[in-house]
PDB file of C-alpha atoms in Angstrom:
ATOM      1  CA  UNK A  72      12.777 -12.888 -22.504  1.00  0.00           C
ATOM      2  CA  UNK A  73      12.290 -14.720 -19.209  1.00  0.00           C
ATOM      3  CA  UNK A  74       9.681 -12.963 -17.087  1.00  0.00           C
ATOM      4  CA  UNK A  75      10.491 -11.973 -13.516  1.00  0.00           C
ATOM      5  CA  UNK A  76       8.272 -12.528 -10.485  1.00  0.00           C
ATOM      6  CA  UNK A  77       9.105  -8.980  -9.288  1.00  0.00           C
ATOM      7  CA  UNK A  78       7.503  -5.794 -10.577  1.00  0.00           C
ATOM      8  CA  UNK A  79       9.149  -2.422  -9.837  1.00  0.00           C
ATOM      9  CA  UNK A  80       6.878   0.619  -9.557  1.00  0.00           C
ATOM     10  CA  UNK A  81       8.929   3.083 -11.604  1.00  0.00           C
ATOM     11  CA  UNK A  82       8.524   6.849 -12.055  1.00  0.00           C
ATOM     12  CA  UNK A  83      11.964   7.999 -13.336  1.00  0.00           C
ATOM     13  CA  UNK A  84      12.287  10.124 -10.186  1.00  0.00           C
ATOM     14  CA  UNK A  85      15.126  10.066  -7.657  1.00  0.00           C
ATOM     15  CA  UNK A  86      14.040   7.068  -5.588  1.00  0.00           C
ATOM     16  CA  UNK A  87      12.724   4.663  -8.217  1.00  0.00           C
ATOM     17  CA  UNK A  88      15.637   5.367 -10.596  1.00  0.00           C
ATOM     18  CA  UNK A  89      18.159   4.619  -7.856  1.00  0.00           C
ATOM     19  CA  UNK A  90      16.201   1.486  -6.954  1.00  0.00           C
ATOM     20  CA  UNK A  91      16.267   0.362 -10.612  1.00  0.00           C
ATOM     21  CA  UNK A  92      20.076   0.439 -10.641  1.00  0.00           C
ATOM     22  CA  UNK A  93      20.384  -0.929  -7.091  1.00  0.00           C
ATOM     23  CA  UNK A  94      18.353  -3.981  -8.137  1.00  0.00           C
ATOM     24  CA  UNK A  95      20.615  -4.423 -11.170  1.00  0.00           C
ATOM     25  CA  UNK A  96      23.758  -4.231  -9.018  1.00  0.00           C
ATOM     26  CA  UNK A  97      22.342  -6.775  -6.577  1.00  0.00           C
ATOM     27  CA  UNK A  98      21.305  -9.200  -9.350  1.00  0.00           C
ATOM     28  CA  UNK A  99      17.622  -9.066  -8.398  1.00  0.00           C
ATOM     29  CA  UNK A 100      15.482  -9.775 -11.435  1.00  0.00           C
ATOM     30  CA  UNK A 101      12.538  -7.441 -12.102  1.00  0.00           C
ATOM     31  CA  UNK A 102      10.321  -5.774 -14.686  1.00  0.00           C
ATOM     32  CA  UNK A 103       8.910  -2.244 -14.507  1.00  0.00           C
ATOM     33  CA  UNK A 104       5.569  -0.434 -14.593  1.00  0.00           C
ATOM     34  CA  UNK A 105       5.080   3.320 -14.964  1.00  0.00           C
ATOM     35  CA  UNK A 106       2.013   5.585 -14.832  1.00  0.00           C
ATOM     36  CA  UNK A 107       1.814   8.773 -16.903  1.00  0.00           C
ATOM     37  CA  UNK A 108      -0.575  11.313 -15.321  1.00  0.00           C
ATOM     38  CA  UNK A 109       0.217  13.927 -18.009  1.00  0.00           C
ATOM     39  CA  UNK A 110       0.386  16.619 -15.309  1.00  0.00           C
ATOM     40  CA  UNK A 111       4.007  17.770 -15.749  1.00  0.00           C
ATOM     41  CA  UNK A 112       6.011  19.141 -18.652  1.00  0.00           C
ATOM     42  CA  UNK A 113       8.428  16.222 -18.309  1.00  0.00           C
ATOM     43  CA  UNK A 114       5.798  13.440 -18.035  1.00  0.00           C
ATOM     44  CA  UNK A 115       6.331  12.121 -21.561  1.00  0.00           C
ATOM     45  CA  UNK A 116      10.119  12.398 -21.227  1.00  0.00           C
ATOM     46  CA  UNK A 117       9.982  10.299 -18.064  1.00  0.00           C
ATOM     47  CA  UNK A 118       8.063   7.546 -19.885  1.00  0.00           C
ATOM     48  CA  UNK A 119      10.535   7.742 -22.763  1.00  0.00           C
ATOM     49  CA  UNK A 120      13.428   7.321 -20.292  1.00  0.00           C
ATOM     50  CA  UNK A 121      11.671   4.317 -18.733  1.00  0.00           C
ATOM     51  CA  UNK A 122      11.344   2.731 -22.182  1.00  0.00           C
ATOM     52  CA  UNK A 123      15.045   3.348 -22.890  1.00  0.00           C
ATOM     53  CA  UNK A 124      16.081   1.687 -19.617  1.00  0.00           C
ATOM     54  CA  UNK A 125      13.760  -1.252 -20.231  1.00  0.00           C
ATOM     55  CA  UNK A 126      15.194  -1.825 -23.696  1.00  0.00           C
ATOM     56  CA  UNK A 127      18.819  -1.364 -22.600  1.00  0.00           C
ATOM     57  CA  UNK A 128      18.549  -3.752 -19.641  1.00  0.00           C
ATOM     58  CA  UNK A 129      16.135  -6.242 -21.206  1.00  0.00           C
ATOM     59  CA  UNK A 130      13.136  -5.550 -18.955  1.00  0.00           C
ATOM     60  CA  UNK A 131       9.442  -5.896 -19.634  1.00  0.00           C
ATOM     61  CA  UNK A 132       7.713  -2.523 -19.301  1.00  0.00           C
ATOM     62  CA  UNK A 133       4.042  -1.746 -18.692  1.00  0.00           C
ATOM     63  CA  UNK A 134       2.706   1.790 -19.219  1.00  0.00           C
ATOM     64  CA  UNK A 135      -0.573   3.303 -18.031  1.00  0.00           C
ATOM     65  CA  UNK A 136      -2.028   6.668 -19.087  1.00  0.00           C
ATOM     66  CA  UNK A 137      -4.054   7.988 -16.168  1.00  0.00           C
ATOM     67  CA  UNK A 138      -6.101  11.128 -16.832  1.00  0.00           C
ATOM     68  CA  UNK A 139      -7.655  12.689 -13.728  1.00  0.00           C
ATOM     69  CA  UNK A 140     -10.169  15.538 -13.993  1.00  0.00           C
ATOM     70  CA  UNK A 141      -8.752  17.015 -10.809  1.00  0.00           C
ATOM     71  CA  UNK A 142      -5.421  15.680  -9.565  1.00  0.00           C
ATOM     72  CA  UNK A 143      -5.193  14.489  -5.979  1.00  0.00           C
ATOM     73  CA  UNK A 144      -2.688  12.225  -4.257  1.00  0.00           C
ATOM     74  CA  UNK A 145      -5.423   9.746  -3.311  1.00  0.00           C
ATOM     75  CA  UNK A 146      -6.895   9.511  -6.829  1.00  0.00           C
ATOM     76  CA  UNK A 147      -3.417   9.155  -8.319  1.00  0.00           C
ATOM     77  CA  UNK A 148      -2.543   6.445  -5.809  1.00  0.00           C
ATOM     78  CA  UNK A 149      -5.793   4.552  -6.471  1.00  0.00           C
ATOM     79  CA  UNK A 150      -5.159   4.645 -10.235  1.00  0.00           C
ATOM     80  CA  UNK A 151      -1.551   3.564  -9.758  1.00  0.00           C
ATOM     81  CA  UNK A 152      -2.189   0.608  -7.463  1.00  0.00           C
ATOM     82  CA  UNK A 153      -5.155  -0.600  -9.499  1.00  0.00           C
ATOM     83  CA  UNK A 154      -2.860  -0.703 -12.538  1.00  0.00           C
ATOM     84  CA  UNK A 155      -0.056  -2.476 -10.671  1.00  0.00           C
ATOM     85  CA  UNK A 156      -2.405  -5.137  -9.318  1.00  0.00           C
ATOM     86  CA  UNK A 157      -4.017  -5.708 -12.732  1.00  0.00           C
ATOM     87  CA  UNK A 158      -0.572  -6.211 -14.299  1.00  0.00           C
ATOM     88  CA  UNK A 159       0.565  -8.506 -11.496  1.00  0.00           C
ATOM     89  CA  UNK A 160      -2.540 -10.703 -11.721  1.00  0.00           C
ATOM     90  CA  UNK A 161      -2.452 -10.874 -15.502  1.00  0.00           C
ATOM     91  CA  UNK A 162       1.252 -11.721 -15.755  1.00  0.00           C
ATOM     92  CA  UNK A 163       1.839 -13.665 -12.542  1.00  0.00           C
ATOM     93  CA  UNK A 164       4.062 -11.278 -10.572  1.00  0.00           C
ATOM     94  CA  UNK A 165       4.187 -12.077  -6.859  1.00  0.00           C
ATOM     95  CA  UNK A 166       6.162  -9.115  -5.437  1.00  0.00           C
ATOM     96  CA  UNK A 167       5.643  -5.384  -5.960  1.00  0.00           C
ATOM     97  CA  UNK A 168       8.843  -3.420  -5.314  1.00  0.00           C
ATOM     98  CA  UNK A 169       8.336   0.151  -4.084  1.00  0.00           C
ATOM     99  CA  UNK A 170      10.889   2.930  -3.660  1.00  0.00           C
ATOM    100  CA  UNK A 171       9.690   4.329  -0.320  1.00  0.00           C
ATOM    101  CA  UNK A 172      12.655   5.482   1.769  1.00  0.00           C
ATOM    102  CA  UNK A 173      13.448   6.858   5.226  1.00  0.00           C
ATOM    103  CA  UNK A 174      12.297  10.408   4.450  1.00  0.00           C
ATOM    104  CA  UNK A 175       8.970   9.062   3.181  1.00  0.00           C
ATOM    105  CA  UNK A 176       8.491   7.071   6.376  1.00  0.00           C
ATOM    106  CA  UNK A 177       9.313  10.077   8.555  1.00  0.00           C
ATOM    107  CA  UNK A 178       6.987  12.343   6.555  1.00  0.00           C
ATOM    108  CA  UNK A 179       4.199   9.785   7.018  1.00  0.00           C
ATOM    109  CA  UNK A 180       5.030   9.595  10.738  1.00  0.00           C
ATOM    110  CA  UNK A 181       4.670  13.368  11.100  1.00  0.00           C
ATOM    111  CA  UNK A 182       1.453  13.471   9.051  1.00  0.00           C
ATOM    112  CA  UNK A 183      -0.135  10.800  11.242  1.00  0.00           C
ATOM    113  CA  UNK A 184       1.199  12.504  14.373  1.00  0.00           C
ATOM    114  CA  UNK A 185      -0.468  15.755  13.277  1.00  0.00           C
ATOM    115  CA  UNK A 186      -3.858  13.989  13.069  1.00  0.00           C
ATOM    116  CA  UNK A 187      -3.567  11.782  16.146  1.00  0.00           C
ATOM    117  CA  UNK A 188      -2.412   8.176  15.752  1.00  0.00           C
ATOM    118  CA  UNK A 189      -1.168   5.067  17.529  1.00  0.00           C
ATOM    119  CA  UNK A 190       1.992   3.057  16.944  1.00  0.00           C
ATOM    120  CA  UNK A 191       0.504   0.999  14.090  1.00  0.00           C
ATOM    121  CA  UNK A 192      -0.536   4.088  12.128  1.00  0.00           C
ATOM    122  CA  UNK A 193       2.693   5.974  12.815  1.00  0.00           C
ATOM    123  CA  UNK A 194       4.934   3.274  11.327  1.00  0.00           C
ATOM    124  CA  UNK A 195       2.718   1.625   8.735  1.00  0.00           C
ATOM    125  CA  UNK A 196       5.451   1.383   6.065  1.00  0.00           C
ATOM    126  CA  UNK A 197       7.368  -1.865   6.525  1.00  0.00           C
ATOM    127  CA  UNK A 198      10.224  -3.420   4.553  1.00  0.00           C
ATOM    128  CA  UNK A 199       8.049  -6.425   3.725  1.00  0.00           C
ATOM    129  CA  UNK A 200       4.266  -6.216   3.674  1.00  0.00           C
ATOM    130  CA  UNK A 201       1.848  -9.079   3.077  1.00  0.00           C
ATOM    131  CA  UNK A 202      -1.153  -8.367   0.866  1.00  0.00           C
ATOM    132  CA  UNK A 203      -3.868 -10.879   0.072  1.00  0.00           C
ATOM    133  CA  UNK A 204      -2.156 -12.531  -2.899  1.00  0.00           C
ATOM    134  CA  UNK A 205       1.180 -10.705  -3.237  1.00  0.00           C
ATOM    135  CA  UNK A 206       3.970  -9.079  -1.230  1.00  0.00           C
ATOM    136  CA  UNK A 207       5.292  -5.524  -1.135  1.00  0.00           C
ATOM    137  CA  UNK A 208       9.056  -5.056  -0.824  1.00  0.00           C
ATOM    138  CA  UNK A 209      10.671  -1.722   0.117  1.00  0.00           C
ATOM    139  CA  UNK A 210      14.483  -2.201  -0.060  1.00  0.00           C
ATOM    140  CA  UNK A 211      15.164   1.503   0.647  1.00  0.00           C
ATOM    141  CA  UNK A 212      12.844   1.831   3.634  1.00  0.00           C
ATOM    142  CA  UNK A 213      15.741   2.675   5.995  1.00  0.00           C
ATOM    143  CA  UNK A 214      17.865   4.661   3.480  1.00  0.00           C
ATOM    144  CA  UNK A 215      17.685   8.475   3.477  1.00  0.00           C
ATOM    145  CA  UNK A 216      17.021  10.638   0.418  1.00  0.00           C
ATOM    146  CA  UNK A 217      20.536  12.153   0.662  1.00  0.00           C
ATOM    147  CA  UNK A 218      22.089   8.676   0.609  1.00  0.00           C
ATOM    148  CA  UNK A 219      20.036   7.838  -2.479  1.00  0.00           C
ATOM    149  CA  UNK A 220      21.076  11.006  -4.305  1.00  0.00           C
ATOM    150  CA  UNK A 221      24.712  10.251  -3.455  1.00  0.00           C
ATOM    151  CA  UNK A 222      24.261   6.771  -4.972  1.00  0.00           C
ATOM    152  CA  UNK A 223      22.959   8.325  -8.215  1.00  0.00           C
ATOM    153  CA  UNK A 224      25.563  11.070  -8.440  1.00  0.00           C
ATOM    154  CA  UNK A 225      28.502   8.722  -7.822  1.00  0.00           C
ATOM    155  CA  UNK A 226      27.377   6.639 -10.804  1.00  0.00           C
ATOM    156  CA  UNK A 227      26.359   9.539 -13.032  1.00  0.00           C
ATOM    157  CA  UNK A 228      22.812   8.203 -13.380  1.00  0.00           C
ATOM    158  CA  UNK A 229      20.150  10.376 -14.986  1.00  0.00           C
ATOM    159  CA  UNK A 230      16.927  11.037 -13.069  1.00  0.00           C
ATOM    160  CA  UNK A 231      14.028  13.486 -13.085  1.00  0.00           C
ATOM    161  CA  UNK A 232      12.893  15.887 -10.362  1.00  0.00           C
ATOM    162  CA  UNK A 233       9.147  16.152  -9.702  1.00  0.00           C
ATOM    163  CA  UNK A 234       8.695  19.904  -9.198  1.00  0.00           C
ATOM    164  CA  UNK A 235       5.230  19.394  -7.710  1.00  0.00           C
ATOM    165  CA  UNK A 236       6.993  18.015  -4.608  1.00  0.00           C
ATOM    166  CA  UNK A 237       8.031  21.594  -3.780  1.00  0.00           C
ATOM    167  CA  UNK A 238       4.483  23.005  -3.761  1.00  0.00           C
ATOM    168  CA  UNK A 239       3.821  23.535  -0.050  1.00  0.00           C
ATOM    169  CA  UNK A 240       0.061  24.000  -0.492  1.00  0.00           C
ATOM    170  CA  UNK A 241      -0.025  20.196  -0.144  1.00  0.00           C
ATOM    171  CA  UNK A 242       0.284  19.068   3.472  1.00  0.00           C
ATOM    172  CA  UNK A 243       2.901  16.401   2.796  1.00  0.00           C
ATOM    173  CA  UNK A 244       5.107  18.842   0.891  1.00  0.00           C
ATOM    174  CA  UNK A 245       4.720  21.393   3.692  1.00  0.00           C
ATOM    175  CA  UNK A 246       5.864  18.839   6.275  1.00  0.00           C
ATOM    176  CA  UNK A 247       8.719  17.718   4.011  1.00  0.00           C
ATOM    177  CA  UNK A 248       9.942  21.260   3.367  1.00  0.00           C
ATOM    178  CA  UNK A 249       9.569  22.698   6.881  1.00  0.00           C
ATOM    179  CA  UNK A 250      10.329  19.728   9.122  1.00  0.00           C
ATOM    180  CA  UNK A 251      11.189  16.305   7.733  1.00  0.00           C
ATOM    181  CA  UNK A 252      14.126  16.856   5.383  1.00  0.00           C
ATOM    182  CA  UNK A 253      16.157  19.026   7.749  1.00  0.00           C
ATOM    183  CA  UNK A 254      15.419  16.763  10.722  1.00  0.00           C
ATOM    184  CA  UNK A 255      16.616  13.680   8.801  1.00  0.00           C
ATOM    185  CA  UNK A 256      19.800  15.493   7.773  1.00  0.00           C
ATOM    186  CA  UNK A 257      20.568  16.264  11.422  1.00  0.00           C
ATOM    187  CA  UNK A 258      19.371  13.097  13.141  1.00  0.00           C
ATOM    188  CA  UNK A 259      19.261  10.376  10.474  1.00  0.00           C
ATOM    189  CA  UNK A 260      20.885   7.629  12.555  1.00  0.00           C
ATOM    190  CA  UNK A 261      18.658   8.294  15.551  1.00  0.00           C
ATOM    191  CA  UNK A 262      15.516   8.198  13.402  1.00  0.00           C
ATOM    192  CA  UNK A 263      16.599   4.859  11.921  1.00  0.00           C
ATOM    193  CA  UNK A 264      17.111   3.374  15.384  1.00  0.00           C
ATOM    194  CA  UNK A 265      13.809   4.782  16.645  1.00  0.00           C
ATOM    195  CA  UNK A 266      11.924   3.155  13.781  1.00  0.00           C
ATOM    196  CA  UNK A 267      13.612  -0.161  14.564  1.00  0.00           C
ATOM    197  CA  UNK A 268      12.512   0.060  18.207  1.00  0.00           C
ATOM    198  CA  UNK A 269       8.978   1.094  17.214  1.00  0.00           C
ATOM    199  CA  UNK A 270       8.714  -1.840  14.808  1.00  0.00           C
ATOM    200  CA  UNK A 271       9.544  -4.239  17.631  1.00  0.00           C
ATOM    201  CA  UNK A 272       6.941  -2.565  19.848  1.00  0.00           C
ATOM    202  CA  UNK A 273       4.392  -2.806  17.040  1.00  0.00           C
ATOM    203  CA  UNK A 274       4.868  -6.575  16.786  1.00  0.00           C
ATOM    204  CA  UNK A 275       3.879  -6.892  20.449  1.00  0.00           C
ATOM    205  CA  UNK A 276       0.811  -4.681  20.007  1.00  0.00           C
ATOM    206  CA  UNK A 277      -0.708  -5.847  16.718  1.00  0.00           C
ATOM    207  CA  UNK A 278      -3.130  -8.767  16.995  1.00  0.00           C
ATOM    208  CA  UNK A 279      -3.492 -10.898  13.847  1.00  0.00           C
ATOM    209  CA  UNK A 280      -5.490 -13.655  15.502  1.00  0.00           C
ATOM    210  CA  UNK A 281      -8.287 -14.194  12.956  1.00  0.00           C
ATOM    211  CA  UNK A 282      -9.691 -17.005  10.818  1.00  0.00           C
ATOM    212  CA  UNK A 283      -9.763 -16.938   7.032  1.00  0.00           C
ATOM    213  CA  UNK A 284     -11.613 -18.907   4.354  1.00  0.00           C
ATOM    214  CA  UNK A 285     -10.826 -17.639   0.837  1.00  0.00           C
ATOM    215  CA  UNK A 286     -11.401 -13.862   1.185  1.00  0.00           C
ATOM    216  CA  UNK A 287     -13.697 -14.183   4.193  1.00  0.00           C
ATOM    217  CA  UNK A 288     -12.149 -13.110   7.505  1.00  0.00           C
ATOM    218  CA  UNK A 289     -13.748 -13.400  10.922  1.00  0.00           C
ATOM    219  CA  UNK A 290     -12.640 -13.043  14.521  1.00  0.00           C
ATOM    220  CA  UNK A 291     -14.055 -12.829  18.034  1.00  0.00           C
ATOM    221  CA  UNK A 292     -15.072  -9.408  19.271  1.00  0.00           C
ATOM    222  CA  UNK A 293     -12.943  -7.638  21.831  1.00  0.00           C
ATOM    223  CA  UNK A 294     -13.133  -3.905  22.521  1.00  0.00           C
ATOM    224  CA  UNK A 295     -13.779  -1.474  19.623  1.00  0.00           C
ATOM    225  CA  UNK A 296     -10.283   0.048  19.821  1.00  0.00           C
ATOM    226  CA  UNK A 297      -8.674  -3.360  19.279  1.00  0.00           C
ATOM    227  CA  UNK A 298     -11.242  -4.557  16.750  1.00  0.00           C
ATOM    228  CA  UNK A 299     -10.817  -1.531  14.475  1.00  0.00           C
ATOM    229  CA  UNK A 300      -7.072  -2.188  14.301  1.00  0.00           C
ATOM    230  CA  UNK A 301      -7.742  -5.772  13.136  1.00  0.00           C
ATOM    231  CA  UNK A 302     -10.263  -4.532  10.585  1.00  0.00           C
ATOM    232  CA  UNK A 303      -7.733  -1.982   9.325  1.00  0.00           C
ATOM    233  CA  UNK A 304      -5.108  -4.713   8.760  1.00  0.00           C
ATOM    234  CA  UNK A 305      -7.584  -6.992   6.990  1.00  0.00           C
ATOM    235  CA  UNK A 306      -8.844  -4.205   4.723  1.00  0.00           C
ATOM    236  CA  UNK A 307      -5.250  -3.522   3.652  1.00  0.00           C
ATOM    237  CA  UNK A 308      -4.839  -7.213   2.823  1.00  0.00           C
ATOM    238  CA  UNK A 309      -7.959  -6.918   0.673  1.00  0.00           C
ATOM    239  CA  UNK A 310      -6.528  -3.910  -1.173  1.00  0.00           C
ATOM    240  CA  UNK A 311      -8.269  -1.079   0.720  1.00  0.00           C
ATOM    241  CA  UNK A 312      -6.291   1.593   2.580  1.00  0.00           C
ATOM    242  CA  UNK A 313      -9.012   2.948   4.888  1.00  0.00           C
ATOM    243  CA  UNK A 314      -9.139   6.659   5.626  1.00  0.00           C
ATOM    244  CA  UNK A 315      -9.814   8.062   9.080  1.00  0.00           C
ATOM    245  CA  UNK A 316     -13.350   8.946   7.948  1.00  0.00           C
ATOM    246  CA  UNK A 317     -13.959   5.342   6.870  1.00  0.00           C
ATOM    247  CA  UNK A 318     -12.640   3.984  10.165  1.00  0.00           C
ATOM    248  CA  UNK A 319     -14.891   6.430  11.999  1.00  0.00           C
ATOM    249  CA  UNK A 320     -17.825   5.159   9.922  1.00  0.00           C
ATOM    250  CA  UNK A 321     -17.002   1.551  10.823  1.00  0.00           C
ATOM    251  CA  UNK A 322     -17.035   2.428  14.507  1.00  0.00           C
ATOM    252  CA  UNK A 323     -20.163   4.591  14.206  1.00  0.00           C
ATOM    253  CA  UNK A 324     -22.093   1.764  12.484  1.00  0.00           C
ATOM    254  CA  UNK A 325     -20.870  -0.733  15.074  1.00  0.00           C
ATOM    255  CA  UNK A 326     -18.890  -2.699  12.463  1.00  0.00           C
ATOM    256  CA  UNK A 327     -21.759  -3.015   9.972  1.00  0.00           C
ATOM    257  CA  UNK A 328     -21.110  -1.195   6.686  1.00  0.00           C
ATOM    258  CA  UNK A 329     -19.731  -1.491   3.139  1.00  0.00           C
ATOM    259  CA  UNK A 330     -16.439   0.254   2.326  1.00  0.00           C
ATOM    260  CA  UNK A 331     -16.084   1.805  -1.154  1.00  0.00           C
ATOM    261  CA  UNK A 332     -18.879  -0.472  -2.362  1.00  0.00           C
ATOM    262  CA  UNK A 333     -16.311  -3.299  -2.364  1.00  0.00           C
ATOM    263  CA  UNK A 334     -15.740  -4.723   1.112  1.00  0.00           C
ATOM    264  CA  UNK A 335     -18.485  -5.764   3.537  1.00  0.00           C
ATOM    265  CA  UNK A 336     -18.030  -5.550   7.291  1.00  0.00           C
ATOM    266  CA  UNK A 337     -20.712  -7.024   9.526  1.00  0.00           C
ATOM    267  CA  UNK A 338     -21.160  -8.529  12.953  1.00  0.00           C
ATOM    268  CA  UNK A 339     -23.253 -10.776  15.155  1.00  0.00           C
ATOM    269  CA  UNK A 340     -23.270 -10.995  18.953  1.00  0.00           C
ATOM    270  CA  UNK A 341     -19.832 -12.591  19.159  1.00  0.00           C
ATOM    271  CA  UNK A 342     -17.854 -12.108  15.936  1.00  0.00           C
ATOM    272  CA  UNK A 343     -16.917  -9.586  13.243  1.00  0.00           C
ATOM    273  CA  UNK A 344     -16.894 -10.699   9.588  1.00  0.00           C
ATOM    274  CA  UNK A 345     -15.141  -9.084   6.596  1.00  0.00           C
ATOM    275  CA  UNK A 346     -15.413 -10.155   2.944  1.00  0.00           C
ATOM    276  CA  UNK A 347     -15.794  -8.791  -0.588  1.00  0.00           C
ATOM    277  CA  UNK A 348     -19.290  -7.333  -0.961  1.00  0.00           C
ATOM    278  CA  UNK A 349     -21.476  -9.497  -3.189  1.00  0.00           C
ATOM    279  CA  UNK A 350     -25.146  -8.658  -3.674  1.00  0.00           C
ATOM    280  CA  UNK A 351     -27.012 -11.679  -5.055  1.00  0.00           C
ATOM    281  CA  UNK A 352     -30.360 -13.365  -4.276  1.00  0.00           C
ATOM    282  CA  UNK A 353     -29.982 -15.967  -1.534  1.00  0.00           C
ATOM    283  CA  UNK A 354     -31.437 -19.431  -1.833  1.00  0.00           C
ATOM    284  CA  UNK A 355     -34.194 -20.340   0.608  1.00  0.00           C
ATOM    285  CA  UNK A 356     -31.963 -23.073   2.046  1.00  0.00           C
ATOM    286  CA  UNK A 357     -29.065 -20.663   2.623  1.00  0.00           C
ATOM    287  CA  UNK A 358     -31.292 -18.001   4.180  1.00  0.00           C
ATOM    288  CA  UNK A 359     -32.325 -20.478   6.872  1.00  0.00           C
ATOM    289  CA  UNK A 360     -28.778 -21.783   7.288  1.00  0.00           C
ATOM    290  CA  UNK A 361     -27.350 -18.276   7.699  1.00  0.00           C
ATOM    291  CA  UNK A 362     -30.066 -17.391  10.214  1.00  0.00           C
ATOM    292  CA  UNK A 363     -29.380 -20.473  12.345  1.00  0.00           C
ATOM    293  CA  UNK A 364     -25.595 -19.931  12.238  1.00  0.00           C
ATOM    294  CA  UNK A 365     -26.027 -16.199  12.891  1.00  0.00           C
ATOM    295  CA  UNK A 366     -24.101 -15.166   9.773  1.00  0.00           C
ATOM    296  CA  UNK A 367     -24.615 -11.385   9.409  1.00  0.00           C
ATOM    297  CA  UNK A 368     -26.394 -10.145   6.240  1.00  0.00           C
ATOM    298  CA  UNK A 369     -23.667  -8.163   4.486  1.00  0.00           C
ATOM    299  CA  UNK A 370     -21.283 -11.119   4.050  1.00  0.00           C
ATOM    300  CA  UNK A 371     -23.919 -13.703   3.090  1.00  0.00           C
ATOM    301  CA  UNK A 372     -23.710 -13.011  -0.652  1.00  0.00           C
ATOM    302  CA  UNK A 373     -19.979 -13.719  -0.754  1.00  0.00           C
ATOM    303  CA  UNK A 374     -20.339 -16.879   1.357  1.00  0.00           C
ATOM    304  CA  UNK A 375     -23.037 -18.220  -0.977  1.00  0.00           C
ATOM    305  CA  UNK A 376     -21.143 -17.236  -4.157  1.00  0.00           C
ATOM    306  CA  UNK A 377     -17.965 -18.983  -2.966  1.00  0.00           C
ATOM    307  CA  UNK A 378     -19.914 -21.915  -1.455  1.00  0.00           C
ATOM    308  CA  UNK A 379     -18.086 -21.480   1.858  1.00  0.00           C
ATOM    309  CA  UNK A 380     -18.976 -23.831   4.678  1.00  0.00           C
ATOM    310  CA  UNK A 381     -18.764 -22.218   8.124  1.00  0.00           C
ATOM    311  CA  UNK A 382     -19.031 -24.414  11.194  1.00  0.00           C
TER     312      UNK A 382
END
């Protein structure tokens, strides 16, 4: 079997099942990966269905059992993306295909709006997204859930319904049930156009003017409101989706902290530096070199480990 460079995040639900068959119809090669959280009565059936599709359509399939002591969307997401990235690195996939659609984007928009957000946060889901060593592709990002269900029903395609999506004790489900779904049904075309306009505005607002050596990023300081947006983008490239609390911590520490024990952020008088956090003894020669060049402490370990020369 010839291996694809595309990996589809599959769940056997409405969106990812439709995307599976849409990719087939459009002759886009792909393999699939599925995570079993063992939280629903149909979890094992969904994995079985994924195996059947993989065998029928000659796809590689990767399966992960993820047991969480207490289920939360964040913990499930962290487990899922860690698995996807491990598979992609191990087997050489370069694009992760996700089934996010218009309703998902609008739900996210409303969730961010409820907390207070700018343009970048309100429309963070893009059709194509660059990560550090791979790309994310969302073919359905401007297709509504109703359009997707119509696609499935017209072809008689089997799919599973995640009943937990109807539990309104979760904020996202509450927004979906009370606001998002009905709004999209009534004003779908207008929402699509609005997102297109906002994406153009975002391109004018987002500053990606930084320098990069391996996984070390650095840029000249501006004002904190602009700098935190750059840091947010870089952290996402490095595989971290920062929470509001983490962004508040970055600002509170004046851009000098370690996020999730993985990514170091530090600063000198003129620049902000971001790199993987590496804690190793520094050579006497490097200590003096870093002091003279005003390299901040938290990124020094990574610079020494990777033997990076900064002028």
